[in-house]
Amino acid sequence: MLDLFSIFSKGGIVLWCFQSTSEIFSPSVNALIRSVILQERSGNNTFNHNSLTLQYKLDNEFELVFVVAYQRILQLSYVDKFLNDVHLEFRDKYKNDLQTGRYNMDFEFKMCFDRVLKECEHWAKSQAKIPKQMRSFEDSQKSKKTVASMIERKGEEKNKKSVKIVETKNLTNGKLEESPEPEDDVILANRAKLAQKLATKNKKEPKKSPKSPKTVDRVKKPRVWELGGGNRDLPSLDFSTDKDEAVNEIAPDTELLGKMAGAIKDLEVESDYSSSDEEVEQTSQASPKKSGGMFSLFKGLVGSKALSEETMRPVLDKLRDHLIGKNVAADIANKLCDSVATKLEGKVLGTFESVAKTVRSTLTESLVQILSPKRRVDILRDCMHAKQQGRPYVMTFCGVNGVGKSTNLAKVCFWLLENDLSVLIAACDTFRAGAVEQLRTHMRRLDALHPPSVHGRRMVQLYEKGYGKDAAGIAMEAIRHAADSKIDVVLVDTAGRMQDNEPLMRALAKLITVNSPDLVLFVGEALVGNEAVDQLVKFNQALADHSAASEPHVIDGIVLTKFDTIDDKVGAAISMTYITGQPIVFVGTGQTYTDLKALNPEAVVRALMK
């Protein structure tokens, strides 16, 4: 029934292994280590890879990992018990060798393994034969309700006086019985008052409604603002025609030039350290002082007590509430705390180490690990590599409505121009009114900052076909035009769409499948909490479900916008990165073209944990 059982250290040394088939299981175990254990996602002990289900257990005292693998279609009810029993059996048998670190010895564990496996299989069969009994009435919540708990006392509910409790003694069983008796006199008195009030209202003469004034035809007049200058500004507000001379009228802000050359600077988050960990420690470990004199003093100094979930639970609950208050999604906060509990359970505290500081430092390390990129993200190098191949580097921006896709696309364009790369902006948002005009305005300003007279060629261009056209076709034509014109980078702007709109998600999947961009960036707000999880999961799922390719192209990275509006509530970065495992490539921090930063995991975690 079991295909694989392996015991190895966290350093990668395999202590003992059992394999029932000749199949190679190393890719599945490596995927478990890479995707779960190394990324601090060990809250759930089940991991699916291809056709296998892998369950694991961590031994934090001896730094061991116990892994069992079986076919996903099987429903084995004894695997959890089997893992625990093998874990205890292996620890008890080789405890002295594990304490000394002798991992190179031969562990003769086959007989114990077979015995424990037979016992667990026999236990599972015996449990299957036992019929499930229904819960009795005494075990239910309803049986705990008494008559006394249902009595309505004076002062508890002021407006409820319709029931009077009368106690009568039952001579047969000697118990007090309570029966409700309606107060007839009070009800009749209230009815009489109501009838009298209605009668007095009917006697009053109805008020005559005043004559309505005659309707006058109103003509809406245009509002003239005090400082607007009347109609003199109307010609200057007419953007319906493309005026070439408007480019020369834009005064470029020369102070921005040269600030974005090279790699993007890291994000700096201002955070003051607070002693919240000390407060957690005081609240979680508040207990009466124990006597014992010098012996208790030395007992507190020597690390001999292993951590358990009960001792860590008060600290984890407080840290979970802290993460939720910092805008981390509630489900993600629970998984992070469960992962920390799994990682620390059984670990022996050292000298002068407290539970609160240990849990806090472990959670901090986990957050930094989650935010750190799992793969290299070097857009400038990839652009130069694509240029050597004679093709443009294509980036696609997608996301929901109003998150700042066009604005941050212009920031990325300015960064590329600062690094001497020519850019073609593809206006594929053919739905929102003003989307093309917005990109045209950005193109004019960027062209004024980097004019053709300085570079010898036009550095930024706009490819647009108006509104109501097929976005995938426009992107394809833009990429072909960029290849013919020797343009280095193509930035594709897409229309904002909600994650539940299936027709628009199909259109986005079609655009990505047809054009095969090098980088697909999801643009999300730093303001959202739980909504970030829903957006990312459904965007990723839609790109995978609606794609016609055998290996669909999903989200490659994240652009986190409006980061300057959240102060220290930076939890959206954790929520977005935890879901897909993709890195946050850009962070938008303001309104100018230079307000584009790279994520600094340590700075974000400091702001999150303060």
Coordinates of C-alpha atoms in Angstrom, one line a residue:
M1 CA 0.0 0.0 0.0
L2 CA 2.9 2.4 0.8
D3 CA 5.2 3.3 -2.0
L4 CA 7.9 5.1 0.0
F5 CA 9.0 5.8 3.6
S6 CA 12.1 7.8 4.2
I7 CA 13.8 9.2 7.3
F8 CA 16.3 12.0 6.6
S9 CA 17.9 14.9 8.5
K10 CA 17.2 18.5 7.7
G11 CA 20.8 18.7 6.4
G12 CA 19.9 16.2 3.6
I13 CA 21.4 12.9 5.0
V14 CA 19.1 9.9 4.4
L15 CA 19.2 7.7 7.6
W16 CA 16.8 5.0 6.5
C17 CA 14.6 4.4 3.5
F18 CA 11.9 1.9 2.4
Q19 CA 10.7 1.6 -1.2
S20 CA 8.2 -1.0 -2.4
T21 CA 8.4 -0.3 -6.1
S22 CA 11.2 0.6 -8.6
E23 CA 9.7 4.0 -9.3
I24 CA 12.0 7.0 -8.8
F25 CA 10.5 9.1 -6.0
S26 CA 13.3 11.7 -5.6
P27 CA 11.5 14.4 -7.7
S28 CA 8.4 14.2 -5.4
V29 CA 10.5 14.4 -2.2
N30 CA 12.6 17.2 -3.6
A31 CA 9.4 19.1 -4.5
L32 CA 8.2 18.6 -0.9
I33 CA 11.4 20.0 0.5
R34 CA 11.6 22.9 -2.0
S35 CA 7.9 23.9 -1.9
V36 CA 6.9 23.2 1.7
I37 CA 9.8 22.7 4.2
L38 CA 12.2 25.4 2.8
Q39 CA 9.4 27.9 2.3
E40 CA 8.1 27.6 5.8
R41 CA 4.7 26.2 4.7
S42 CA 4.6 23.2 7.1
G43 CA 1.3 24.0 8.7
N44 CA -0.4 21.2 6.7
N45 CA 1.3 17.9 6.7
T46 CA 0.0 16.7 3.4
F47 CA 1.5 17.5 0.0
N48 CA 0.3 16.3 -3.5
H49 CA 2.8 15.9 -6.3
N50 CA 1.8 14.3 -9.6
S51 CA -0.1 11.1 -8.7
L52 CA 1.4 10.8 -5.2
T53 CA 0.3 12.0 -1.8
L54 CA 3.2 12.7 0.6
Q55 CA 2.7 13.1 4.3
Y56 CA 5.5 14.1 6.6
K57 CA 6.3 14.8 10.3
L58 CA 9.1 17.0 11.6
D59 CA 11.2 16.1 14.6
N60 CA 12.6 19.5 15.8
E61 CA 14.6 18.1 18.6
F62 CA 16.9 15.9 16.4
E63 CA 16.2 17.9 13.2
L64 CA 14.7 14.9 11.4
V65 CA 12.0 14.6 8.7
F66 CA 9.8 11.5 8.3
V67 CA 8.1 11.2 4.9
V68 CA 5.6 8.6 3.6
A69 CA 4.3 8.4 0.0
Y70 CA 1.4 6.5 -1.5
Q71 CA -0.9 6.8 -4.5
R72 CA -3.3 9.7 -4.4
I73 CA -6.3 7.6 -5.3
L74 CA -5.9 5.5 -2.1
Q75 CA -7.7 6.5 1.1
L76 CA -5.4 5.3 3.9
S77 CA -6.8 6.2 7.3
Y78 CA -3.9 4.9 9.3
V79 CA -1.1 7.0 7.9
D80 CA -1.2 9.7 10.6
K81 CA -1.1 7.1 13.4
F82 CA 1.6 5.2 11.5
L83 CA 3.8 8.3 11.1
N84 CA 3.5 9.0 14.9
D85 CA 4.3 5.4 15.9
V86 CA 7.3 5.1 13.6
H87 CA 8.5 8.5 14.8
L88 CA 8.4 7.4 18.4
E89 CA 9.8 3.9 17.7
F90 CA 12.8 5.4 15.8
R91 CA 13.5 8.0 18.5
D92 CA 13.4 5.5 21.3
K93 CA 15.6 3.0 19.5
Y94 CA 18.3 5.4 18.3
K95 CA 18.1 8.2 20.8
N96 CA 21.7 8.0 22.0
D97 CA 23.1 7.9 18.5
L98 CA 20.9 10.8 17.4
Q99 CA 22.1 12.9 20.4
T100 CA 25.7 12.4 19.5
G101 CA 25.1 13.1 15.8
R102 CA 26.1 9.7 14.4
Y103 CA 24.2 9.8 11.2
N104 CA 26.7 7.7 9.2
M105 CA 25.9 4.4 11.0
D106 CA 23.6 1.6 9.6
F107 CA 20.1 1.9 11.1
E108 CA 18.6 -1.6 11.2
F109 CA 15.0 -0.5 11.3
K110 CA 13.3 -2.9 8.9
M111 CA 11.8 -5.3 11.5
C112 CA 10.4 -2.5 13.6
F113 CA 9.0 -0.8 10.5
D114 CA 7.2 -4.0 9.4
R115 CA 5.8 -4.6 12.9
V116 CA 4.5 -1.0 13.3
L117 CA 3.0 -1.2 9.8
K118 CA 1.1 -4.4 10.5
E119 CA -0.2 -3.0 13.8
C120 CA -1.5 0.1 12.1
E121 CA -3.2 -1.8 9.3
H122 CA -4.8 -4.1 11.8
W123 CA -6.0 -1.1 13.8
A124 CA -7.5 0.5 10.7
K125 CA -9.4 -2.7 9.9
S126 CA -10.7 -3.0 13.4
Q127 CA -11.8 0.6 13.4
A128 CA -13.6 0.1 10.1
K129 CA -15.7 -2.8 11.6
I130 CA -16.9 -0.7 14.5
P131 CA -20.2 1.0 13.5
K132 CA -20.4 4.6 14.2
Q133 CA -22.8 5.3 17.1
M134 CA -25.1 8.3 17.1
R135 CA -24.6 10.9 19.7
S136 CA -26.9 10.4 22.7
F137 CA -29.1 13.2 24.0
E138 CA -26.9 13.6 27.2
D139 CA -23.9 14.4 24.9
S140 CA -25.7 17.1 23.0
Q141 CA -25.8 20.8 23.8
K142 CA -29.6 20.8 24.2
S143 CA -29.4 18.5 27.2
K144 CA -27.3 21.1 29.1
K145 CA -30.2 23.7 28.9
T146 CA -32.2 23.8 32.1
V147 CA -35.4 25.5 32.9
A148 CA -33.6 28.0 35.1
S149 CA -31.5 29.1 32.1
M150 CA -34.6 30.0 30.2
I151 CA -36.2 32.2 32.8
E152 CA -36.4 35.9 31.9
R153 CA -35.5 37.9 34.9
K154 CA -36.3 41.6 35.6
G155 CA -33.8 44.0 34.3
E156 CA -32.3 41.7 31.7
E157 CA -34.8 42.7 29.0
K158 CA -36.8 45.9 29.8
N159 CA -39.4 45.6 27.1
K160 CA -40.4 42.0 27.6
K161 CA -43.0 41.7 30.3
S162 CA -45.5 39.4 28.7
V163 CA -44.7 36.3 30.7
K164 CA -45.0 35.8 34.4
I165 CA -43.3 33.0 36.1
V166 CA -45.4 31.0 38.5
E167 CA -43.8 28.4 40.7
T168 CA -45.8 25.4 41.7
K169 CA -44.7 22.4 43.6
N170 CA -45.2 19.0 42.1
L171 CA -46.1 16.6 44.9
T172 CA -45.2 13.5 42.9
N173 CA -41.5 14.1 42.3
G174 CA -40.8 17.0 44.7
K175 CA -39.4 19.2 42.0
L176 CA -40.2 22.8 41.1
E177 CA -42.0 23.3 37.9
E178 CA -42.4 26.6 36.2
S179 CA -45.2 27.5 33.8
P180 CA -45.8 30.8 31.8
E181 CA -49.0 32.6 32.6
P182 CA -50.0 35.6 30.4
E183 CA -50.8 38.8 32.1
D184 CA -54.4 39.4 30.7
D185 CA -54.9 42.6 32.5
V186 CA -51.8 44.3 31.1
I187 CA -52.6 43.1 27.6
L188 CA -56.2 44.5 27.8
A189 CA -55.0 47.8 29.2
N190 CA -52.5 48.2 26.3
R191 CA -55.1 47.4 23.7
A192 CA -57.5 50.0 25.2
K193 CA -54.8 52.7 25.1
L194 CA -54.0 51.8 21.5
A195 CA -57.7 52.1 20.5
Q196 CA -58.1 55.4 22.2
K197 CA -55.0 56.8 20.5
L198 CA -56.3 55.7 17.1
A199 CA -59.7 57.3 17.8
T200 CA -58.2 60.7 18.6
K201 CA -56.2 60.7 15.5
N202 CA -59.2 60.0 13.3
K203 CA -61.2 62.9 14.9
K204 CA -58.5 65.4 13.9
E205 CA -59.1 67.3 10.7
P206 CA -56.7 66.4 7.9
K207 CA -54.3 69.1 7.1
K208 CA -54.8 70.8 3.8
S209 CA -51.8 70.4 1.5
P210 CA -50.5 73.7 0.2
K211 CA -50.9 74.4 -3.4
S212 CA -48.0 73.2 -5.4
P213 CA -46.3 75.9 -7.4
K214 CA -46.6 75.8 -11.1
T215 CA -43.9 73.8 -12.9
V216 CA -41.4 75.9 -14.7
D217 CA -39.3 74.5 -17.5
R218 CA -35.7 74.6 -16.2
V219 CA -32.8 74.7 -18.5
K220 CA -29.5 73.4 -17.1
K221 CA -26.9 76.1 -17.2
P222 CA -23.1 75.4 -17.3
R223 CA -21.3 76.1 -14.1
V224 CA -18.7 78.8 -14.3
W225 CA -16.0 78.4 -11.7
E226 CA -14.5 81.4 -10.0
L227 CA -10.9 80.8 -11.0
G228 CA -11.7 78.9 -14.2
G229 CA -11.8 81.8 -16.6
G230 CA -15.1 81.0 -18.1
N231 CA -15.1 79.5 -21.6
R232 CA -11.5 80.6 -22.3
D233 CA -10.1 77.2 -21.2
L234 CA -12.3 75.1 -23.5
P235 CA -9.8 75.0 -26.4
S236 CA -7.0 74.0 -24.1
L237 CA -9.1 71.0 -22.8
D238 CA -9.8 69.6 -26.2
F239 CA -7.7 66.4 -26.5
S240 CA -9.9 64.9 -29.3
T241 CA -7.2 65.5 -32.0
D242 CA -3.6 64.4 -31.9
K243 CA -1.6 67.6 -32.1
D244 CA 2.1 67.1 -32.9
E245 CA 3.0 70.5 -31.6
A246 CA 1.8 69.5 -28.1
V247 CA 5.0 67.5 -27.7
N248 CA 7.1 70.5 -27.9
E249 CA 4.9 72.4 -25.4
I250 CA 5.6 69.9 -22.6
A251 CA 8.3 71.2 -20.3
P252 CA 10.3 68.2 -19.1
D253 CA 11.3 67.9 -15.5
T254 CA 15.0 67.5 -15.8
E255 CA 15.5 66.7 -12.1
L256 CA 14.1 63.2 -12.8
L257 CA 16.8 62.3 -15.3
G258 CA 19.6 60.0 -14.1
K259 CA 17.8 58.9 -10.9
M260 CA 16.6 55.5 -12.3
A261 CA 19.8 54.4 -14.1
G262 CA 20.9 50.9 -13.2
A263 CA 19.1 48.5 -10.9
I264 CA 16.0 49.8 -9.0
K265 CA 16.7 50.9 -5.4
D266 CA 15.4 48.9 -2.5
L267 CA 12.3 50.0 -0.6
E268 CA 12.9 51.7 2.7
V269 CA 10.1 51.3 5.3
E270 CA 10.3 53.5 8.4
S271 CA 9.7 51.4 11.5
D272 CA 10.5 52.0 15.1
Y273 CA 11.2 48.9 17.2
S274 CA 8.7 48.4 20.0
S275 CA 8.9 46.0 22.9
S276 CA 5.8 44.1 21.8
D277 CA 7.7 40.8 22.2
E278 CA 8.3 41.6 25.9
E279 CA 4.6 42.4 26.3
V280 CA 3.7 39.1 24.7
E281 CA 6.0 37.3 27.0
Q282 CA 4.6 38.9 30.0
T283 CA 1.0 38.1 29.1
S284 CA 1.7 34.6 28.0
Q285 CA 3.9 33.6 30.8
A286 CA 2.2 35.5 33.7
S287 CA 2.1 33.0 36.5
P288 CA 2.5 33.1 40.3
K289 CA 6.1 32.9 41.5
K290 CA 7.4 29.5 42.4
S291 CA 9.5 28.9 45.5
G292 CA 12.6 26.8 45.4
G293 CA 15.4 29.2 46.1
M294 CA 18.7 28.5 44.3
F295 CA 17.5 25.3 42.7
S296 CA 14.7 27.1 40.9
L297 CA 17.2 29.7 39.7
F298 CA 19.5 27.1 38.1
K299 CA 16.4 25.3 36.7
G300 CA 15.4 28.4 34.9
L301 CA 18.9 28.9 33.4
V302 CA 19.3 25.4 32.0
G303 CA 17.4 24.7 28.8
S304 CA 15.7 21.4 29.5
K305 CA 12.1 21.9 28.6
A306 CA 10.8 21.1 25.2
L307 CA 8.3 23.4 23.5
S308 CA 4.8 22.1 23.0
E309 CA 1.8 23.6 21.3
E310 CA 0.1 24.4 24.6
T311 CA 3.0 26.6 25.7
M312 CA 3.2 28.3 22.3
R313 CA -0.5 28.8 21.8
P314 CA -0.9 32.1 23.7
V315 CA 2.0 33.7 21.9
L316 CA 0.9 32.4 18.5
D317 CA -2.7 33.7 19.1
K318 CA -1.3 37.2 19.9
L319 CA 1.0 37.2 16.9
R320 CA -1.8 36.0 14.6
D321 CA -4.0 38.9 15.7
H322 CA -1.1 41.2 15.2
L323 CA -0.6 40.0 11.6
I324 CA -4.3 40.3 10.8
G325 CA -4.1 43.9 12.2
K326 CA -1.2 44.5 9.8
N327 CA -3.5 43.6 6.8
V328 CA -2.3 40.0 6.4
A329 CA -5.2 37.8 5.2
A330 CA -6.8 35.8 8.1
D331 CA -6.3 32.4 6.4
I332 CA -2.6 33.2 5.6
A333 CA -2.0 34.4 9.2
N334 CA -3.4 31.1 10.6
K335 CA -1.2 29.0 8.2
L336 CA 1.9 31.0 9.2
C337 CA 1.2 30.4 12.9
D338 CA 0.5 26.7 12.4
S339 CA 3.8 26.4 10.4
V340 CA 5.7 28.0 13.2
A341 CA 4.1 25.7 15.7
T342 CA 5.0 22.7 13.6
K343 CA 8.6 23.9 13.2
L344 CA 9.2 24.5 16.9
E345 CA 7.2 21.6 18.5
G346 CA 9.6 19.5 20.4
K347 CA 12.5 21.9 20.3
V348 CA 14.4 22.3 23.6
L349 CA 15.0 25.9 24.6
G350 CA 18.5 27.0 25.4
T351 CA 19.8 29.1 28.2
F352 CA 18.2 32.5 28.7
E353 CA 15.7 31.7 25.8
S354 CA 12.1 32.5 26.3
V355 CA 9.1 31.1 24.5
A356 CA 7.9 34.5 23.2
K357 CA 11.3 35.5 21.8
T358 CA 11.8 32.1 20.2
V359 CA 8.4 32.1 18.5
R360 CA 8.8 35.7 17.4
S361 CA 12.2 35.1 15.9
T362 CA 11.1 32.0 14.1
L363 CA 8.1 33.8 12.6
T364 CA 10.3 36.6 11.5
E365 CA 12.6 34.2 9.7
S366 CA 9.7 32.6 8.0
L367 CA 8.3 35.9 6.8
V368 CA 11.7 36.9 5.3
Q369 CA 12.0 33.5 3.7
I370 CA 8.5 33.9 2.1
L371 CA 9.3 37.4 0.7
S372 CA 12.7 36.4 -0.7
P373 CA 12.6 35.6 -4.4
K374 CA 12.9 31.9 -5.2
R375 CA 14.3 32.6 -8.6
R376 CA 16.5 35.3 -10.3
V377 CA 14.5 38.3 -11.5
D378 CA 16.8 40.5 -13.6
I379 CA 14.7 42.3 -16.2
L380 CA 17.6 44.4 -17.6
R381 CA 19.7 41.3 -18.3
D382 CA 16.7 39.5 -19.9
C383 CA 16.1 42.5 -22.1
M384 CA 19.7 42.6 -23.3
H385 CA 19.5 38.8 -23.9
A386 CA 16.4 39.2 -26.0
K387 CA 18.0 42.1 -27.9
Q388 CA 21.0 39.9 -28.8
Q389 CA 18.5 37.3 -30.2
G390 CA 17.0 40.0 -32.4
R391 CA 13.5 40.1 -30.8
P392 CA 11.7 42.5 -28.4
Y393 CA 11.3 41.7 -24.7
V394 CA 7.5 41.6 -23.9
M395 CA 5.9 42.4 -20.6
T396 CA 2.2 42.2 -19.9
F397 CA 0.4 44.0 -17.1
C398 CA -2.9 42.6 -15.8
G399 CA -5.1 43.1 -12.7
V400 CA -8.4 44.3 -11.5
N401 CA -9.9 47.8 -12.1
G402 CA -8.3 50.9 -10.6
V403 CA -5.1 49.4 -9.2
G404 CA -2.7 51.6 -11.3
K405 CA -1.7 49.4 -14.2
S406 CA -1.2 52.3 -16.7
T407 CA 0.6 54.5 -14.1
N408 CA 3.0 51.9 -13.0
L409 CA 3.6 50.8 -16.7
A410 CA 4.7 54.4 -17.3
K411 CA 7.1 54.2 -14.3
V412 CA 8.6 50.9 -15.6
C413 CA 8.9 52.5 -19.1
F414 CA 10.8 55.5 -17.6
W415 CA 13.2 53.1 -15.8
L416 CA 13.8 51.2 -19.1
L417 CA 14.4 54.5 -20.9
E418 CA 16.9 55.6 -18.2
N419 CA 18.8 52.4 -19.0
D420 CA 19.0 53.2 -22.8
L421 CA 16.3 50.7 -23.9
S422 CA 13.7 51.8 -26.4
V423 CA 10.1 51.0 -25.5
L424 CA 6.8 50.4 -27.4
I425 CA 3.6 50.8 -25.4
A426 CA 0.8 48.6 -26.7
A427 CA -2.6 50.2 -25.8
C428 CA -4.6 47.0 -25.4
D429 CA -7.2 48.5 -23.0
T430 CA -9.8 49.0 -25.7
F431 CA -12.7 49.1 -23.2
R432 CA -12.1 51.9 -20.6
A433 CA -12.9 55.4 -21.9
G434 CA -9.7 57.5 -21.8
A435 CA -7.3 54.6 -21.5
V436 CA -5.6 55.3 -24.8
E437 CA -5.4 59.1 -24.1
Q438 CA -3.8 58.4 -20.7
L439 CA -1.1 56.3 -22.3
R440 CA -0.6 59.0 -25.0
T441 CA -0.1 61.6 -22.4
H442 CA 2.5 59.4 -20.6
M443 CA 4.2 58.8 -24.0
R444 CA 4.5 62.5 -24.7
R445 CA 6.0 63.3 -21.3
L446 CA 8.4 60.4 -21.5
D447 CA 9.4 61.5 -25.0
A448 CA 10.0 65.0 -23.7
L449 CA 12.3 63.6 -21.0
H450 CA 14.2 61.4 -23.5
P451 CA 13.9 63.3 -26.9
P452 CA 15.2 61.7 -30.1
S453 CA 17.7 64.5 -30.5
V454 CA 19.7 63.2 -27.5
H455 CA 19.5 59.5 -28.3
G456 CA 19.6 59.6 -32.0
R457 CA 16.3 57.6 -32.3
R458 CA 12.8 57.8 -30.9
M459 CA 13.0 56.0 -27.5
V460 CA 9.3 55.6 -26.7
Q461 CA 6.3 55.1 -29.0
L462 CA 2.6 54.2 -28.6
Y463 CA 0.9 51.6 -30.6
E464 CA -2.9 52.0 -30.5
K465 CA -5.9 51.1 -32.7
G466 CA -8.7 52.8 -30.8
Y467 CA -11.5 51.2 -28.9
G468 CA -13.7 48.2 -29.3
K469 CA -10.9 46.1 -31.0
D470 CA -9.5 42.7 -30.2
A471 CA -6.8 43.2 -27.5
A472 CA -4.9 40.0 -28.5
G473 CA -4.7 41.1 -32.1
I474 CA -3.4 44.6 -31.1
A475 CA -0.7 43.0 -28.9
M476 CA 0.3 40.7 -31.8
E477 CA 0.6 43.6 -34.2
A478 CA 2.5 45.7 -31.7
I479 CA 5.1 42.9 -31.1
R480 CA 5.5 42.5 -34.9
H481 CA 5.9 46.2 -35.3
A482 CA 8.5 46.3 -32.5
A483 CA 10.5 43.5 -34.1
D484 CA 10.5 45.2 -37.5
S485 CA 11.4 48.6 -36.0
K486 CA 14.2 47.1 -33.8
I487 CA 12.5 48.3 -30.6
D488 CA 13.9 46.6 -27.4
V489 CA 10.9 46.3 -25.1
V490 CA 7.1 46.0 -25.6
L491 CA 4.9 46.9 -22.6
V492 CA 1.3 45.6 -23.0
D493 CA -1.4 47.4 -21.1
T494 CA -4.6 45.4 -20.6
A495 CA -8.1 46.4 -19.4
G496 CA -8.9 46.0 -15.8
R497 CA -11.3 43.1 -15.0
M498 CA -12.8 41.5 -12.0
Q499 CA -11.5 38.0 -11.2
D500 CA -15.1 36.6 -11.4
N501 CA -15.8 37.9 -14.9
E502 CA -15.3 34.7 -17.0
P503 CA -15.6 36.3 -20.5
L504 CA -12.9 38.9 -19.7
M505 CA -10.7 36.3 -18.1
R506 CA -11.0 34.2 -21.2
A507 CA -9.9 37.2 -23.3
L508 CA -6.9 37.8 -21.0
A509 CA -5.9 34.1 -21.3
K510 CA -6.2 34.3 -25.1
L511 CA -3.9 37.4 -25.2
I512 CA -1.2 35.7 -23.1
T513 CA -1.5 32.4 -25.0
V514 CA -1.4 33.9 -28.5
N515 CA 1.5 36.4 -27.8
S516 CA 3.6 34.4 -25.3
P517 CA 5.0 37.3 -23.3
D518 CA 8.3 36.9 -21.5
L519 CA 6.9 38.3 -18.2
V520 CA 3.3 38.4 -16.9
L521 CA 2.9 40.9 -14.0
F522 CA -0.1 41.0 -11.8
V523 CA -0.7 44.5 -10.5
G524 CA -2.3 44.6 -7.0
E525 CA -3.0 47.2 -4.4
A526 CA -1.2 47.2 -1.0
L527 CA -4.5 48.4 0.5
V528 CA -6.3 45.1 0.2
G529 CA -6.2 42.2 2.7
N530 CA -8.3 39.1 2.2
E531 CA -9.3 40.3 -1.3
A532 CA -5.6 39.9 -2.5
V533 CA -5.8 36.2 -1.9
D534 CA -9.1 35.9 -3.9
Q535 CA -7.7 38.0 -6.8
L536 CA -4.4 36.2 -7.2
V537 CA -5.9 32.7 -6.9
K538 CA -8.7 33.3 -9.4
F539 CA -6.4 35.1 -11.9
N540 CA -3.9 32.3 -11.8
Q541 CA -6.6 29.7 -12.0
A542 CA -8.3 31.4 -14.9
L543 CA -5.1 31.7 -16.9
A544 CA -4.5 28.0 -16.4
D545 CA -8.1 26.9 -17.1
H546 CA -8.8 29.1 -20.2
S547 CA -5.5 28.6 -21.9
A548 CA -5.3 26.4 -24.9
A549 CA -1.6 25.6 -24.4
S550 CA -0.4 22.3 -22.8
E551 CA 1.7 24.3 -20.3
P552 CA -0.3 27.5 -19.6
H553 CA 1.6 30.7 -18.8
V554 CA 0.4 32.0 -15.4
I555 CA 1.5 35.0 -13.3
D556 CA 5.3 35.4 -13.2
G557 CA 5.6 38.3 -10.7
I558 CA 3.7 41.0 -8.8
V559 CA 3.6 44.8 -8.9
L560 CA 2.5 46.2 -5.5
T561 CA 1.0 49.7 -5.9
K562 CA 0.0 52.5 -3.6
F563 CA 2.5 51.4 -1.0
D564 CA 2.8 55.0 0.2
T565 CA -0.8 55.0 1.5
I566 CA -0.6 52.2 4.1
D567 CA 2.0 53.3 6.7
D568 CA 3.2 50.1 8.3
K569 CA 0.3 47.9 7.3
V570 CA 2.3 45.9 4.8
G571 CA 0.6 42.6 5.1
A572 CA -0.7 42.5 1.5
A573 CA 2.9 41.7 0.4
I574 CA 2.9 38.6 2.6
S575 CA -0.6 37.5 1.4
M576 CA 0.2 37.9 -2.3
T577 CA 3.6 36.2 -2.1
Y578 CA 2.4 33.3 0.0
I579 CA -0.3 32.4 -2.5
T580 CA 1.6 32.0 -5.7
G581 CA 5.2 31.9 -4.5
Q582 CA 6.0 34.5 -7.2
P583 CA 8.2 37.5 -6.3
I584 CA 7.2 41.1 -5.9
V585 CA 9.2 42.7 -8.8
F586 CA 8.2 46.3 -8.4
V587 CA 6.7 48.5 -5.6
G588 CA 4.9 51.7 -6.5
T589 CA 5.4 54.4 -3.8
G590 CA 4.1 57.7 -5.3
Q591 CA 3.0 59.7 -8.3
T592 CA 6.2 60.6 -10.1
Y593 CA 8.1 58.4 -12.5
T594 CA 10.9 57.8 -10.0
D595 CA 8.6 56.4 -7.4
L596 CA 9.4 52.8 -8.3
K597 CA 11.2 50.6 -5.8
A598 CA 12.4 47.0 -5.4
L599 CA 11.1 45.0 -2.4
N600 CA 13.4 44.7 0.6
P601 CA 12.2 41.7 2.6
E602 CA 14.0 42.6 5.8
A603 CA 12.6 46.2 5.8
V604 CA 9.0 44.9 5.1
V605 CA 9.2 42.3 7.9
R606 CA 10.6 44.9 10.4
A607 CA 7.6 47.1 9.7
L608 CA 5.2 44.1 9.9
M609 CA 6.5 42.9 13.2
K610 CA 6.9 46.2 15.0

